[in-house]
Every structure is written in structure tokens, then in C-alpha cells.
Amino acid sequence: MLIVYEIYRITQSHARWDAVLLSAAFVLLLIDTCWLFSVGFQLSFVGLFGIMKFYRWAEQLVYKVWPKYDRIIWISYIVRTSLATLSAQWALIPLLLYYFGQFSLIFLISNIAILPTITLLYATGFLLIPIAILSSLIPSLSESAHAINYMVEALYTFLITVQRHFGHFNITNINLSTSLV
């Protein structure tokens, strides 16, 4: 999707989010039409549609109620992360109920803990790759590679722990006992 957006930007076209989203879906479906029936494909595009469609509206609503929320960085981060999560989940509710028969109510709390951790995990993972390759050429870098690897493992362990912790709460899911089909 980022590639499609960059193509719009480079060609000086006005890139509307709906055009970028539909163009990216179209290109992917040209590669493999069976992806249309893939749950992951549907969840990704519907979730992103929800963020693009509802986030600005929700942010304006929060700003009307609390105009100074963005003055404190950590509060602004939590509010914006929560709004993005709520926007995506709002659009995903029908698909989640259809495919999985349940909808999590704890998503907001868990995403506030998980999203920054995933960002750190990506950054350290991408940092680890060149350092690990260079450590075979420069032995003094091997300690750095081990330290970064330890950090990646710690972040991954934290993610698994959070997921297991929140997964034990049975009251946090809305279950749909009958099939929608």
C-alpha cells in the first residue's frame, strides 16, 4: 500500500486514501485473485478502511470534548493509539464475528501495551540484521549483536506474556454462538 501511495505522490497525483486503498487491493488481486477470500486480506483492508474512515471523525470528537489533550506527549500517544484501535475495531466487528464468532473487549488495553512494543521489536530486529552480518567480519561487534538479540528476545517474551495474560479473561470476549451463514 505504501508503494501505491508513493507512486501517487511521485506522479504528483492527489492521493486520496480511498483511491490508494482500492489501488493497492486491485494490484494485490491482480497477483493472486484468491486473496479476495483470504481472511488476512479482508481483515487488513477493512481494518485500514476503518482507520481511514473513522479516525479523523473520532479525533475531532475528542478534541471538542478535550481540546488540550495533545499538549502532553504520553497522553496524546495513548489517545491517538486508542482512536486508531477503536476505528479499526469498529470496522472489523462484522468480520470478526463472522469468521471467529467472537469479539474482544480488551483490545484497547492490550493494544496500548502491544503497539509500542512491536515498534521497538521491529526497530531492534532491523538493527540486528546488519550488525549480525557485520559481526562475522568484525568480531568486536559480536557483543553488540548478542545484546540486541537479547533485547529482541525480551520484547518478544513481553508480547507473549501480555497476550497470555489478557487471553485468560473470559469476560473480555463477546461470543456469537450461532453462525451467520
Coordinates of C-alpha atoms in Angstrom, one line a residue:
M1 CA 0.0 0.0 0.0
L2 CA 2.9 2.3 0.8
I3 CA 4.3 1.6 -2.7
V4 CA 0.9 2.6 -4.3
Y5 CA 0.9 5.8 -2.2
E6 CA 4.4 6.7 -3.2
I7 CA 3.5 6.2 -6.9
Y8 CA 0.6 8.6 -6.5
R9 CA 2.9 11.0 -4.7
I10 CA 5.8 10.8 -7.2
T11 CA 3.4 11.3 -10.2
Q12 CA 2.1 14.4 -8.4
S13 CA -1.4 13.0 -8.3
H14 CA -3.6 13.9 -5.4
A15 CA -3.5 10.7 -3.4
R16 CA -6.9 10.3 -1.7
W17 CA -6.9 7.5 0.9
D18 CA -9.7 5.6 -0.7
A19 CA -8.0 5.6 -4.1
V20 CA -4.8 4.3 -2.6
L21 CA -6.6 1.6 -0.7
L22 CA -8.5 0.4 -3.7
S23 CA -5.5 0.6 -5.9
A24 CA -3.4 -1.5 -3.5
A25 CA -6.2 -4.1 -3.2
F26 CA -6.5 -4.2 -7.0
V27 CA -2.8 -4.7 -7.5
L28 CA -2.7 -7.5 -5.0
L29 CA -5.7 -9.1 -6.5
L30 CA -4.1 -9.0 -9.9
I31 CA -1.2 -11.0 -8.4
D32 CA -3.5 -13.6 -6.9
T33 CA -7.3 -13.4 -7.1
C34 CA -7.7 -16.0 -4.4
W35 CA -6.5 -13.4 -1.8
L36 CA -10.0 -11.9 -2.0
F37 CA -11.3 -14.8 0.0
S38 CA -8.3 -14.8 2.5
V39 CA -9.3 -13.7 6.0
G40 CA -6.0 -11.9 6.4
F41 CA -6.5 -9.9 3.3
Q42 CA -10.0 -8.9 4.3
L43 CA -9.1 -8.1 7.9
S44 CA -6.1 -5.9 6.7
F45 CA -8.1 -3.9 4.2
V46 CA -11.2 -3.5 6.3
G47 CA -9.2 -2.5 9.4
L48 CA -7.3 0.1 7.4
F49 CA -10.5 1.3 5.9
G50 CA -11.9 1.8 9.4
I51 CA -8.8 3.8 10.5
M52 CA -9.0 6.0 7.4
K53 CA -12.8 6.4 7.6
F54 CA -13.4 6.9 11.4
Y55 CA -10.1 8.2 12.9
R56 CA -10.4 11.9 11.9
W57 CA -14.0 12.0 13.0
A58 CA -13.2 10.4 16.3
E59 CA -10.2 12.7 16.8
Q60 CA -12.4 15.8 16.2
L61 CA -14.9 14.5 18.7
V62 CA -12.2 14.0 21.3
Y63 CA -10.8 17.5 20.5
K64 CA -14.3 19.0 21.1
V65 CA -14.5 17.4 24.5
W66 CA -10.9 17.8 25.5
P67 CA -9.2 20.5 23.3
K68 CA -5.8 20.3 25.2
Y69 CA -5.3 16.6 25.1
D70 CA -2.4 16.9 22.7
R71 CA -0.2 19.1 24.9
I72 CA 1.1 16.2 27.0
I73 CA 3.0 13.7 24.7
W74 CA 2.2 10.5 26.5
I75 CA -1.5 11.3 26.8
S76 CA -1.6 12.3 23.2
Y77 CA 0.1 9.0 22.3
I78 CA -2.5 7.0 24.3
V79 CA -5.4 8.9 22.9
R80 CA -4.3 8.6 19.3
T81 CA -3.4 4.9 19.6
S82 CA -6.8 4.3 21.2
L83 CA -8.6 6.2 18.5
A84 CA -6.8 4.2 15.8
T85 CA -7.5 0.9 17.5
L86 CA -11.2 1.9 18.1
S87 CA -11.5 3.0 14.4
A88 CA -10.1 -0.3 13.1
Q89 CA -12.1 -2.5 15.5
W90 CA -15.3 -0.6 14.7
A91 CA -15.0 -1.6 11.1
L92 CA -13.8 -5.1 11.9
I93 CA -16.6 -6.1 14.2
P94 CA -18.8 -7.8 11.5
L95 CA -15.8 -9.8 10.0
L96 CA -14.5 -10.8 13.5
L97 CA -18.0 -12.1 14.5
Y98 CA -18.5 -13.8 11.1
Y99 CA -15.1 -15.6 10.9
F100 CA -14.3 -16.2 14.6
G101 CA -17.6 -16.0 16.3
Q102 CA -16.2 -13.6 19.0
F103 CA -15.1 -10.1 19.5
S104 CA -12.6 -9.0 22.2
L105 CA -13.4 -6.2 24.6
I106 CA -9.9 -6.0 26.0
F107 CA -8.3 -4.9 22.6
L108 CA -7.9 -1.3 23.7
I109 CA -5.9 -2.0 26.8
S110 CA -3.8 -4.7 25.2
N111 CA -3.0 -2.6 22.1
I112 CA -1.7 0.3 24.2
A113 CA 0.9 -2.2 25.7
I114 CA 1.5 -4.1 22.5
L115 CA 1.8 -1.4 19.8
P116 CA 4.9 0.4 21.3
T117 CA 6.5 -3.0 21.9
I118 CA 6.0 -4.1 18.4
T119 CA 7.6 -0.8 17.2
L120 CA 10.6 -1.5 19.3
L121 CA 10.7 -5.1 18.2
Y122 CA 10.8 -4.1 14.5
A123 CA 13.5 -1.4 15.1
T124 CA 15.7 -3.8 17.1
G125 CA 15.1 -6.6 14.6
F126 CA 16.1 -4.5 11.7
L127 CA 19.1 -3.2 13.6
L128 CA 20.1 -6.8 14.5
I129 CA 20.4 -8.0 10.8
P130 CA 23.2 -5.7 9.6
I131 CA 25.1 -5.9 13.0
A132 CA 24.9 -9.7 12.9
I133 CA 26.2 -9.8 9.4
L134 CA 29.0 -7.3 10.2
S135 CA 29.9 -9.2 13.4
S136 CA 31.1 -12.1 11.3
L137 CA 33.5 -9.7 9.6
I138 CA 34.3 -7.6 12.7
P139 CA 34.5 -9.8 15.8
S140 CA 34.2 -6.8 18.2
L141 CA 30.6 -6.3 17.0
S142 CA 29.5 -9.8 18.2
E143 CA 28.9 -8.5 21.8
S144 CA 26.6 -5.8 20.3
A145 CA 24.8 -8.4 18.3
H146 CA 24.2 -10.6 21.3
A147 CA 22.9 -7.6 23.3
I148 CA 20.5 -6.6 20.6
N149 CA 19.4 -10.3 20.2
Y150 CA 18.8 -10.4 24.0
M151 CA 16.6 -7.2 23.6
V152 CA 14.6 -8.8 20.8
E153 CA 14.0 -11.9 22.8
A154 CA 13.0 -9.9 25.9
L155 CA 10.5 -7.8 23.8
Y156 CA 9.1 -11.0 22.2
T157 CA 8.7 -12.6 25.6
F158 CA 6.9 -9.5 26.8
L159 CA 4.5 -9.7 23.9
I160 CA 3.7 -13.3 24.5
T161 CA 3.2 -12.6 28.3
V162 CA 0.8 -9.8 27.6
Q163 CA -1.1 -11.9 25.1
R164 CA -1.4 -14.8 27.5
H165 CA -2.3 -12.6 30.4
F166 CA -5.2 -10.9 28.5
G167 CA -6.2 -14.2 26.9
H168 CA -7.2 -15.7 30.3
F169 CA -10.0 -13.2 30.9
N170 CA -13.2 -15.0 29.6
I171 CA -15.3 -12.0 30.3
T172 CA -13.5 -9.9 27.8
N173 CA -15.0 -11.6 24.7
I174 CA -18.4 -11.3 23.1
N175 CA -19.2 -14.7 21.7
L176 CA -21.6 -15.3 18.9
S177 CA -23.0 -18.8 19.4
T178 CA -24.9 -19.1 16.1
S179 CA -23.3 -19.0 12.7
L180 CA -24.1 -16.0 10.4
V181 CA -24.0 -18.1 7.3

